[in-house]
């Protein structure tokens, strides 16, 4: 099986409240759509992710926090958007899982069950059996009871073999409410697999509160530290936290020797358990000679994002007698914020002297220590 996940994020729904479509509203540190994509990104049997965006959103920043994916423009209807996604899947794709970007709490177990059922069925989708008693009502009065046996609440991802689903979509003119409807209209068999009560679709403002509460139950929080030192040599400026600071000497190093940015970068690698700068960008490799350190930091931030982590905050301390850091702190925070895609109020740059003690006190070099917190909601 070569499976592609299509995340449909082209809806305009604002019933959930807010100024922007619900899939782009934030749940914790990430957009709902980013949460909805991550379990597919992390799933070993999913080869490709296609993210279907509304034409109005393509040039916006709304989707910038979503994991890497093939991004395509959808249409005005759900059917048009799904078709855009189906058309974009890479050659060789044999099965597709179509998921609603407004379901941020989908799990690997649900995806597993859908994939497993596709081995023996043309289609498969998760659902939860209705357990509440169902009433008919009118004018505020109970008027009857509906037999609930055989009733299910449908969820996504809905999985299909690609060729018959494409044929079903081509043959269908109505805008069915979901792909199971399209598939069944074309005579495909669709298995029901066990869904999850928590795999809710964000529709109303109350759903945000519920989803937030559910997410906190298994939030993954990580902390990392980084430490770096560079020695002084001849020169007329130093790079510190992305800012060029005039100084009577320069810091020496294979790269631009931005000791603060190196400490922050190593803290991120540390939190991820992914080594350090020297491992990812070996000093023995001439291509990194004189490299600007934002390359390293962007790499670490990208690794964190690819694993579903958001950087919650950064705290960096520079240890030196000179240059004086205070006047440059706002620019340093802004520079790190821009590189990391964070608000500057999540970044701290502090400085201290070492009371003239040790190598920093003797002005032989600058040291930096940094701490970061990563959160996977
Ligand atoms: Mg260094």
mmCIF file of C-alpha atoms and ligand atoms in Angstrom:
data_model
loop_
_atom_site.group_PDB
_atom_site.id
_atom_site.type_symbol
_atom_site.label_atom_id
_atom_site.label_comp_id
_atom_site.label_asym_id
_atom_site.label_seq_id
_atom_site.Cartn_x
_atom_site.Cartn_y
_atom_site.Cartn_z
ATOM 1 C CA UNK A 1 0.000 0.000 0.000
ATOM 2 C CA UNK A 2 1.192 3.499 -0.828
ATOM 3 C CA UNK A 3 -1.019 5.733 1.231
ATOM 4 C CA UNK A 4 -1.549 9.455 0.930
ATOM 5 C CA UNK A 5 -3.426 11.549 3.510
ATOM 6 C CA UNK A 6 -5.513 14.433 2.213
ATOM 7 C CA UNK A 7 -6.259 17.052 4.839
ATOM 8 C CA UNK A 8 -9.184 19.186 3.736
ATOM 9 C CA UNK A 9 -8.718 22.655 5.206
ATOM 10 C CA UNK A 10 -10.597 24.740 2.645
ATOM 11 C CA UNK A 11 -13.811 25.320 4.618
ATOM 12 C CA UNK A 12 -14.974 28.764 5.638
ATOM 13 C CA UNK A 13 -16.754 27.668 8.827
ATOM 14 C CA UNK A 14 -16.988 30.367 11.476
ATOM 15 C CA UNK A 15 -19.823 28.837 13.513
ATOM 16 C CA UNK A 16 -17.166 28.158 16.119
ATOM 17 C CA UNK A 17 -16.797 31.918 16.524
ATOM 18 C CA UNK A 18 -13.794 34.080 15.724
ATOM 19 C CA UNK A 19 -12.749 36.115 12.730
ATOM 20 C CA UNK A 20 -11.005 33.403 10.768
ATOM 21 C CA UNK A 21 -12.128 29.951 9.617
ATOM 22 C CA UNK A 22 -12.133 27.514 12.504
ATOM 23 C CA UNK A 23 -9.352 25.256 11.200
ATOM 24 C CA UNK A 24 -6.917 28.197 11.482
ATOM 25 C CA UNK A 25 -7.884 29.170 14.988
ATOM 26 C CA UNK A 26 -5.440 28.212 17.703
ATOM 27 C CA UNK A 27 -5.761 25.349 20.068
ATOM 28 C CA UNK A 28 -2.903 25.827 22.500
ATOM 29 C CA UNK A 29 0.174 26.789 20.536
ATOM 30 C CA UNK A 30 -0.885 25.527 17.095
ATOM 31 C CA UNK A 31 -3.697 25.889 14.632
ATOM 32 C CA UNK A 32 -6.418 23.247 14.663
ATOM 33 C CA UNK A 33 -5.351 22.177 11.169
ATOM 34 C CA UNK A 34 -1.730 21.716 12.283
ATOM 35 C CA UNK A 35 -2.914 19.459 15.122
ATOM 36 C CA UNK A 36 -5.112 17.552 12.684
ATOM 37 C CA UNK A 37 -2.174 16.931 10.324
ATOM 38 C CA UNK A 38 0.450 15.873 12.835
ATOM 39 C CA UNK A 39 -0.670 12.260 13.504
ATOM 40 C CA UNK A 40 -0.570 11.628 9.749
ATOM 41 C CA UNK A 41 2.904 13.182 9.476
ATOM 42 C CA UNK A 42 4.082 10.962 12.338
ATOM 43 C CA UNK A 43 2.450 7.796 10.992
ATOM 44 C CA UNK A 44 4.969 5.406 9.408
ATOM 45 C CA UNK A 45 2.545 4.043 6.789
ATOM 46 C CA UNK A 46 1.549 7.442 5.353
ATOM 47 C CA UNK A 47 3.822 8.410 2.487
ATOM 48 C CA UNK A 48 2.564 11.855 1.546
ATOM 49 C CA UNK A 49 0.384 14.555 3.054
ATOM 50 C CA UNK A 50 -1.699 16.798 0.798
ATOM 51 C CA UNK A 51 -3.099 19.929 2.436
ATOM 52 C CA UNK A 52 -6.057 21.429 0.579
ATOM 53 C CA UNK A 53 -6.342 25.178 1.176
ATOM 54 C CA UNK A 54 -9.050 27.669 0.271
ATOM 55 C CA UNK A 55 -7.985 29.991 -2.583
ATOM 56 C CA UNK A 56 -8.319 32.985 -0.235
ATOM 57 C CA UNK A 57 -5.891 31.424 2.253
ATOM 58 C CA UNK A 58 -3.039 30.509 -0.093
ATOM 59 C CA UNK A 59 -1.259 33.845 0.252
ATOM 60 C CA UNK A 60 -2.054 34.221 3.944
ATOM 61 C CA UNK A 61 0.015 33.318 6.979
ATOM 62 C CA UNK A 62 -2.779 31.150 8.360
ATOM 63 C CA UNK A 63 -1.245 27.814 7.394
ATOM 64 C CA UNK A 64 2.400 28.690 8.123
ATOM 65 C CA UNK A 65 2.539 26.576 11.275
ATOM 66 C CA UNK A 66 1.411 23.402 9.545
ATOM 67 C CA UNK A 67 3.931 20.602 8.939
ATOM 68 C CA UNK A 68 5.505 20.171 5.526
ATOM 69 C CA UNK A 69 2.982 18.951 2.929
ATOM 70 C CA UNK A 70 1.989 19.183 -0.706
ATOM 71 C CA UNK A 71 -0.266 22.243 -0.685
ATOM 72 C CA UNK A 72 -3.038 22.583 -3.234
ATOM 73 C CA UNK A 73 -5.873 25.002 -3.820
ATOM 74 C CA UNK A 74 -9.355 23.683 -3.176
ATOM 75 C CA UNK A 75 -12.668 24.899 -4.468
ATOM 76 C CA UNK A 76 -15.859 26.458 -3.192
ATOM 77 C CA UNK A 77 -17.451 23.129 -2.325
ATOM 78 C CA UNK A 78 -16.196 20.235 -0.265
ATOM 79 C CA UNK A 79 -16.374 18.006 -3.330
ATOM 80 C CA UNK A 80 -14.231 20.411 -5.357
ATOM 81 C CA UNK A 81 -11.682 20.544 -2.562
ATOM 82 C CA UNK A 82 -11.495 16.771 -2.205
ATOM 83 C CA UNK A 83 -11.124 16.459 -5.985
ATOM 84 C CA UNK A 84 -8.240 18.957 -5.900
ATOM 85 C CA UNK A 85 -6.579 16.796 -3.260
ATOM 86 C CA UNK A 86 -7.211 13.537 -5.101
ATOM 87 C CA UNK A 87 -5.760 15.019 -8.283
ATOM 88 C CA UNK A 88 -2.617 16.142 -6.449
ATOM 89 C CA UNK A 89 -1.621 12.807 -4.899
ATOM 90 C CA UNK A 90 1.727 11.524 -6.179
ATOM 91 C CA UNK A 91 1.908 8.849 -8.859
ATOM 92 C CA UNK A 92 1.925 5.403 -7.348
ATOM 93 C CA UNK A 93 -0.547 6.254 -4.572
ATOM 94 C CA UNK A 94 -2.892 3.327 -4.055
ATOM 95 C CA UNK A 95 -4.962 4.409 -1.039
ATOM 96 C CA UNK A 96 -6.055 7.771 0.325
ATOM 97 C CA UNK A 97 -7.203 8.834 3.767
ATOM 98 C CA UNK A 98 -9.348 11.961 3.658
ATOM 99 C CA UNK A 99 -9.400 13.876 6.921
ATOM 100 C CA UNK A 100 -11.233 16.955 8.072
ATOM 101 C CA UNK A 101 -8.840 19.663 9.281
ATOM 102 C CA UNK A 102 -11.374 20.530 11.993
ATOM 103 C CA UNK A 103 -10.723 17.202 13.781
ATOM 104 C CA UNK A 104 -7.509 17.947 15.689
ATOM 105 C CA UNK A 105 -7.667 14.973 18.075
ATOM 106 C CA UNK A 106 -7.381 12.141 15.576
ATOM 107 C CA UNK A 107 -5.000 9.447 16.814
ATOM 108 C CA UNK A 108 -2.551 6.964 15.343
ATOM 109 C CA UNK A 109 -4.830 4.160 16.562
ATOM 110 C CA UNK A 110 -7.765 5.448 14.493
ATOM 111 C CA UNK A 111 -5.522 5.806 11.437
ATOM 112 C CA UNK A 112 -4.238 2.249 12.027
ATOM 113 C CA UNK A 113 -7.753 0.841 12.087
ATOM 114 C CA UNK A 114 -8.759 2.569 8.854
ATOM 115 C CA UNK A 115 -5.604 1.405 7.077
ATOM 116 C CA UNK A 116 -6.049 -2.119 8.350
ATOM 117 C CA UNK A 117 -9.647 -2.318 7.099
ATOM 118 C CA UNK A 118 -8.562 -1.099 3.649
ATOM 119 C CA UNK A 119 -6.729 -4.411 3.218
ATOM 120 C CA UNK A 120 -10.097 -6.121 2.826
ATOM 121 C CA UNK A 121 -12.508 -3.301 1.882
ATOM 122 C CA UNK A 122 -12.750 -0.638 -0.810
ATOM 123 C CA UNK A 123 -13.462 1.963 1.846
ATOM 124 C CA UNK A 124 -13.295 2.264 5.630
ATOM 125 C CA UNK A 125 -14.203 4.993 8.055
ATOM 126 C CA UNK A 126 -14.299 5.463 11.827
ATOM 127 C CA UNK A 127 -17.551 5.922 13.663
ATOM 128 C CA UNK A 128 -18.918 5.768 17.177
ATOM 129 C CA UNK A 129 -22.105 3.892 17.943
ATOM 130 C CA UNK A 130 -24.876 6.114 19.267
ATOM 131 C CA UNK A 131 -25.445 5.284 22.937
ATOM 132 C CA UNK A 132 -27.661 8.174 24.055
ATOM 133 C CA UNK A 133 -31.383 7.719 23.763
ATOM 134 C CA UNK A 134 -32.617 9.634 20.729
ATOM 135 C CA UNK A 135 -35.809 11.627 20.971
ATOM 136 C CA UNK A 136 -38.064 13.251 18.519
ATOM 137 C CA UNK A 137 -39.202 16.594 19.812
ATOM 138 C CA UNK A 138 -41.380 19.503 18.844
ATOM 139 C CA UNK A 139 -42.204 22.755 20.614
ATOM 140 C CA UNK A 140 -39.978 21.792 23.545
ATOM 141 C CA UNK A 141 -41.772 18.507 24.172
ATOM 142 C CA UNK A 142 -40.650 14.930 23.673
ATOM 143 C CA UNK A 143 -42.833 13.516 20.948
ATOM 144 C CA UNK A 144 -41.256 10.113 20.415
ATOM 145 C CA UNK A 145 -38.205 7.890 20.743
ATOM 146 C CA UNK A 146 -35.965 6.915 17.855
ATOM 147 C CA UNK A 147 -34.582 3.389 17.844
ATOM 148 C CA UNK A 148 -30.813 3.922 18.087
ATOM 149 C CA UNK A 149 -29.761 0.419 17.126
ATOM 150 C CA UNK A 150 -27.568 0.505 14.051
ATOM 151 C CA UNK A 151 -26.946 4.254 14.307
ATOM 152 C CA UNK A 152 -23.410 5.646 14.206
ATOM 153 C CA UNK A 153 -21.797 9.050 14.393
ATOM 154 C CA UNK A 154 -19.417 9.330 11.433
ATOM 155 C CA UNK A 155 -15.848 10.594 11.826
ATOM 156 C CA UNK A 156 -12.764 10.998 9.677
ATOM 157 C CA UNK A 157 -10.263 9.998 8.299
ATOM 158 C CA UNK A 158 -12.258 8.161 5.678
ATOM 159 C CA UNK A 159 -10.052 5.780 3.703
ATOM 160 C CA UNK A 160 -10.461 4.449 0.171
ATOM 161 C CA UNK A 161 -8.655 2.727 -2.613
ATOM 162 C CA UNK A 162 -7.766 5.615 -4.895
ATOM 163 C CA UNK A 163 -8.945 4.392 -8.301
ATOM 164 C CA UNK A 164 -12.532 3.478 -7.378
ATOM 165 C CA UNK A 165 -12.927 6.639 -5.275
ATOM 166 C CA UNK A 166 -11.741 8.826 -8.158
ATOM 167 C CA UNK A 167 -14.211 7.054 -10.448
ATOM 168 C CA UNK A 168 -16.953 7.594 -7.874
ATOM 169 C CA UNK A 169 -16.184 11.313 -7.640
ATOM 170 C CA UNK A 170 -16.119 11.669 -11.420
ATOM 171 C CA UNK A 171 -19.499 10.005 -11.672
ATOM 172 C CA UNK A 172 -21.081 12.084 -8.910
ATOM 173 C CA UNK A 173 -22.704 15.456 -9.489
ATOM 174 C CA UNK A 174 -24.209 16.173 -6.062
ATOM 175 C CA UNK A 175 -22.149 17.689 -3.281
ATOM 176 C CA UNK A 176 -22.310 14.772 -0.849
ATOM 177 C CA UNK A 177 -21.601 15.627 2.787
ATOM 178 C CA UNK A 178 -18.703 13.213 2.912
ATOM 179 C CA UNK A 179 -16.698 10.785 0.835
ATOM 180 C CA UNK A 180 -18.424 7.753 2.274
ATOM 181 C CA UNK A 181 -21.601 9.144 0.695
ATOM 182 C CA UNK A 182 -19.863 9.507 -2.654
ATOM 183 C CA UNK A 183 -18.357 6.025 -2.427
ATOM 184 C CA UNK A 184 -21.596 4.330 -1.433
ATOM 185 C CA UNK A 185 -23.513 6.080 -4.214
ATOM 186 C CA UNK A 186 -21.048 4.436 -6.591
ATOM 187 C CA UNK A 187 -21.604 1.013 -5.016
ATOM 188 C CA UNK A 188 -18.333 0.745 -3.056
ATOM 189 C CA UNK A 189 -18.372 -1.151 0.229
ATOM 190 C CA UNK A 190 -17.331 0.922 3.226
ATOM 191 C CA UNK A 191 -16.396 -0.774 6.495
ATOM 192 C CA UNK A 192 -17.071 0.872 9.844
ATOM 193 C CA UNK A 193 -14.070 0.840 12.177
ATOM 194 C CA UNK A 194 -14.037 1.922 15.798
ATOM 195 C CA UNK A 195 -13.751 5.695 16.096
ATOM 196 C CA UNK A 196 -12.945 7.603 19.250
ATOM 197 C CA UNK A 197 -15.196 9.753 21.407
ATOM 198 C CA UNK A 198 -12.384 12.294 21.563
ATOM 199 C CA UNK A 199 -12.017 12.583 17.774
ATOM 200 C CA UNK A 200 -14.378 15.529 17.820
ATOM 201 C CA UNK A 201 -15.046 17.972 15.035
ATOM 202 C CA UNK A 202 -14.598 21.543 16.178
ATOM 203 C CA UNK A 203 -17.887 23.215 15.347
ATOM 204 C CA UNK A 204 -19.045 25.390 18.219
ATOM 205 C CA UNK A 205 -17.174 27.594 20.729
ATOM 206 C CA UNK A 206 -17.788 24.904 23.372
ATOM 207 C CA UNK A 207 -15.807 22.437 21.248
ATOM 208 C CA UNK A 208 -12.684 24.575 21.684
ATOM 209 C CA UNK A 209 -12.899 24.268 25.449
ATOM 210 C CA UNK A 210 -13.464 20.527 25.255
ATOM 211 C CA UNK A 211 -10.607 19.976 22.798
ATOM 212 C CA UNK A 212 -8.248 22.107 24.901
ATOM 213 C CA UNK A 213 -9.064 20.042 27.971
ATOM 214 C CA UNK A 214 -8.593 16.759 26.113
ATOM 215 C CA UNK A 215 -5.247 17.883 24.710
ATOM 216 C CA UNK A 216 -3.839 18.830 28.097
ATOM 217 C CA UNK A 217 -4.286 15.242 29.201
ATOM 218 C CA UNK A 218 -1.388 14.073 27.073
ATOM 219 C CA UNK A 219 0.646 17.201 26.513
ATOM 220 C CA UNK A 220 4.344 16.453 26.026
ATOM 221 C CA UNK A 221 6.607 19.101 27.539
ATOM 222 C CA UNK A 222 10.363 19.044 27.053
ATOM 223 C CA UNK A 223 13.168 21.201 28.347
ATOM 224 C CA UNK A 224 16.653 21.543 26.889
ATOM 225 C CA UNK A 225 19.803 23.439 27.769
ATOM 226 C CA UNK A 226 22.688 24.702 25.674
ATOM 227 C CA UNK A 227 26.095 26.099 26.580
ATOM 228 C CA UNK A 228 28.699 27.627 24.304
ATOM 229 C CA UNK A 229 31.963 29.550 24.459
ATOM 230 C CA UNK A 230 33.925 31.432 21.818
ATOM 231 C CA UNK A 231 37.265 33.141 22.314
ATOM 232 C CA UNK A 232 38.145 36.672 21.291
ATOM 233 C CA UNK A 233 40.496 37.425 18.409
ATOM 234 C CA UNK A 234 41.204 40.430 16.258
ATOM 235 C CA UNK A 235 38.235 42.277 14.735
ATOM 236 C CA UNK A 236 35.848 45.169 15.181
ATOM 237 C CA UNK A 237 32.488 43.512 15.960
ATOM 238 C CA UNK A 238 30.845 40.443 17.446
ATOM 239 C CA UNK A 239 27.646 38.653 16.420
ATOM 240 C CA UNK A 240 25.435 37.994 19.421
ATOM 241 C CA UNK A 241 21.904 36.557 19.139
ATOM 242 C CA UNK A 242 21.675 37.636 15.523
ATOM 243 C CA UNK A 243 22.814 41.223 16.127
ATOM 244 C CA UNK A 244 26.080 42.761 14.938
ATOM 245 C CA UNK A 245 27.547 44.543 17.943
ATOM 246 C CA UNK A 246 30.537 46.872 17.466
ATOM 247 C CA UNK A 247 33.444 45.817 19.682
ATOM 248 C CA UNK A 248 37.207 46.136 19.732
ATOM 249 C CA UNK A 249 37.577 42.420 19.108
ATOM 250 C CA UNK A 250 35.724 39.652 17.299
ATOM 251 C CA UNK A 251 34.718 36.179 18.427
ATOM 252 C CA UNK A 252 36.583 33.409 16.663
ATOM 253 C CA UNK A 253 34.942 30.299 15.360
ATOM 254 C CA UNK A 254 34.288 28.223 12.310
ATOM 255 C CA UNK A 255 30.965 29.991 11.690
ATOM 256 C CA UNK A 256 30.122 33.588 12.564
ATOM 257 C CA UNK A 257 30.731 32.529 16.216
ATOM 258 C CA UNK A 258 27.354 33.791 17.460
ATOM 259 C CA UNK A 259 27.764 32.241 20.873
ATOM 260 C CA UNK A 260 24.232 33.161 22.025
ATOM 261 C CA UNK A 261 22.501 31.687 19.004
ATOM 262 C CA UNK A 262 24.612 28.542 19.299
ATOM 263 C CA UNK A 263 23.511 28.036 22.895
ATOM 264 C CA UNK A 264 19.840 28.486 21.930
ATOM 265 C CA UNK A 265 20.248 26.088 18.997
ATOM 266 C CA UNK A 266 21.883 23.443 21.179
ATOM 267 C CA UNK A 267 19.120 23.819 23.750
ATOM 268 C CA UNK A 268 16.549 22.912 21.085
ATOM 269 C CA UNK A 269 18.590 19.936 19.881
ATOM 270 C CA UNK A 270 18.960 18.930 23.510
ATOM 271 C CA UNK A 271 15.232 19.033 24.199
ATOM 272 C CA UNK A 272 14.658 16.863 21.141
ATOM 273 C CA UNK A 273 17.454 14.448 22.050
ATOM 274 C CA UNK A 274 18.985 15.194 18.641
ATOM 275 C CA UNK A 275 22.638 15.835 19.408
ATOM 276 C CA UNK A 276 24.199 19.248 19.000
ATOM 277 C CA UNK A 277 25.302 21.772 16.381
ATOM 278 C CA UNK A 278 28.635 20.037 15.845
ATOM 279 C CA UNK A 279 26.851 16.833 14.861
ATOM 280 C CA UNK A 280 24.497 18.490 12.374
ATOM 281 C CA UNK A 281 27.034 20.999 11.006
ATOM 282 C CA UNK A 282 30.510 19.467 11.516
ATOM 283 C CA UNK A 283 33.303 22.044 11.857
ATOM 284 C CA UNK A 284 35.366 19.740 9.632
ATOM 285 C CA UNK A 285 32.976 20.437 6.747
ATOM 286 C CA UNK A 286 34.238 23.475 4.816
ATOM 287 C CA UNK A 287 30.736 24.427 3.660
ATOM 288 C CA UNK A 288 29.952 25.784 7.149
ATOM 289 C CA UNK A 289 33.052 27.999 7.298
ATOM 290 C CA UNK A 290 31.878 31.515 8.083
ATOM 291 C CA UNK A 291 28.254 30.315 8.045
ATOM 292 C CA UNK A 292 25.627 32.606 9.471
ATOM 293 C CA UNK A 293 24.329 30.977 12.615
ATOM 294 C CA UNK A 294 20.661 31.487 11.766
ATOM 295 C CA UNK A 295 21.133 28.491 9.424
ATOM 296 C CA UNK A 296 21.753 26.289 12.476
ATOM 297 C CA UNK A 297 18.910 27.780 14.476
ATOM 298 C CA UNK A 298 16.427 27.452 11.615
ATOM 299 C CA UNK A 299 17.440 23.805 11.248
ATOM 300 C CA UNK A 300 16.811 23.083 14.930
ATOM 301 C CA UNK A 301 13.470 24.917 14.866
ATOM 302 C CA UNK A 302 12.484 22.936 11.769
ATOM 303 C CA UNK A 303 13.358 19.631 13.463
ATOM 304 C CA UNK A 304 11.204 20.595 16.442
ATOM 305 C CA UNK A 305 8.308 21.586 14.226
ATOM 306 C CA UNK A 306 8.571 18.411 12.142
ATOM 307 C CA UNK A 307 8.193 16.406 15.344
ATOM 308 C CA UNK A 308 5.131 18.382 16.341
ATOM 309 C CA UNK A 309 6.781 20.564 18.986
ATOM 310 C CA UNK A 310 6.146 24.238 19.444
ATOM 311 C CA UNK A 311 8.801 26.325 21.123
ATOM 312 C CA UNK A 312 7.108 27.737 24.157
ATOM 313 C CA UNK A 313 9.897 29.975 25.411
ATOM 314 C CA UNK A 314 13.614 30.669 25.216
ATOM 315 C CA UNK A 315 15.859 32.087 27.917
ATOM 316 C CA UNK A 316 19.427 32.962 26.921
ATOM 317 C CA UNK A 317 22.131 34.475 29.137
ATOM 318 C CA UNK A 318 25.326 35.980 27.750
ATOM 319 C CA UNK A 319 28.313 36.053 30.100
ATOM 320 C CA UNK A 320 30.860 38.796 29.391
ATOM 321 C CA UNK A 321 32.330 42.006 30.754
ATOM 322 C CA UNK A 322 32.142 43.737 27.361
ATOM 323 C CA UNK A 323 30.477 44.591 25.061
ATOM 324 C CA UNK A 324 27.557 45.909 27.068
ATOM 325 C CA UNK A 325 24.517 43.890 26.092
ATOM 326 C CA UNK A 326 21.691 46.009 27.527
ATOM 327 C CA UNK A 327 21.305 48.433 24.630
ATOM 328 C CA UNK A 328 21.063 45.533 22.175
ATOM 329 C CA UNK A 329 18.627 43.318 24.069
ATOM 330 C CA UNK A 330 15.461 44.408 22.217
ATOM 331 C CA UNK A 331 17.139 43.876 18.834
ATOM 332 C CA UNK A 332 18.445 40.464 19.942
ATOM 333 C CA UNK A 333 15.023 39.315 21.080
ATOM 334 C CA UNK A 334 13.500 40.563 17.828
ATOM 335 C CA UNK A 335 16.167 38.821 15.742
ATOM 336 C CA UNK A 336 15.709 35.480 17.512
ATOM 337 C CA UNK A 337 11.921 35.863 17.337
ATOM 338 C CA UNK A 338 12.016 36.433 13.578
ATOM 339 C CA UNK A 339 14.243 33.425 12.943
ATOM 340 C CA UNK A 340 12.225 31.148 15.221
ATOM 341 C CA UNK A 341 8.778 32.356 14.161
ATOM 342 C CA UNK A 342 7.884 33.265 17.768
ATOM 343 C CA UNK A 343 6.543 36.333 19.483
ATOM 344 C CA UNK A 344 9.367 38.314 21.059
ATOM 345 C CA UNK A 345 7.664 38.059 24.448
ATOM 346 C CA UNK A 346 8.486 34.337 24.461
ATOM 347 C CA UNK A 347 12.191 35.114 24.188
ATOM 348 C CA UNK A 348 14.488 36.428 26.887
ATOM 349 C CA UNK A 349 18.063 37.612 26.368
ATOM 350 C CA UNK A 350 19.880 38.471 29.565
ATOM 351 C CA UNK A 351 23.485 39.312 30.337
ATOM 352 C CA UNK A 352 25.756 39.077 33.301
ATOM 353 C CA UNK A 353 29.399 39.659 34.002
ATOM 354 C CA UNK A 354 31.394 37.089 35.941
ATOM 355 C CA UNK A 355 32.750 39.676 38.365
ATOM 356 C CA UNK A 356 36.076 39.726 36.530
ATOM 357 C CA UNK A 357 36.588 36.056 37.433
ATOM 358 C CA UNK A 358 37.587 33.345 35.011
ATOM 359 C CA UNK A 359 38.064 33.554 31.246
ATOM 360 C CA UNK A 360 35.006 35.731 30.713
ATOM 361 C CA UNK A 361 36.162 38.027 33.516
ATOM 362 C CA UNK A 362 39.594 38.322 31.891
ATOM 363 C CA UNK A 363 37.823 39.178 28.593
ATOM 364 C CA UNK A 364 39.307 36.194 26.805
ATOM 365 C CA UNK A 365 35.950 35.209 25.365
ATOM 366 C CA UNK A 366 32.182 35.141 25.786
ATOM 367 C CA UNK A 367 30.077 32.313 27.202
ATOM 368 C CA UNK A 368 26.373 31.756 26.771
ATOM 369 C CA UNK A 369 23.838 29.481 28.390
ATOM 370 C CA UNK A 370 20.305 28.919 27.127
ATOM 371 C CA UNK A 371 17.173 27.039 28.120
ATOM 372 C CA UNK A 372 14.197 26.265 25.910
ATOM 373 C CA UNK A 373 10.842 24.654 26.541
ATOM 374 C CA UNK A 374 9.153 22.671 23.796
ATOM 375 C CA UNK A 375 5.518 21.689 23.939
ATOM 376 C CA UNK A 376 3.703 19.079 21.887
ATOM 377 C CA UNK A 377 0.055 19.692 22.628
HETATM 378 MG MG1 LIG B 1 29.677 27.776 19.051
#
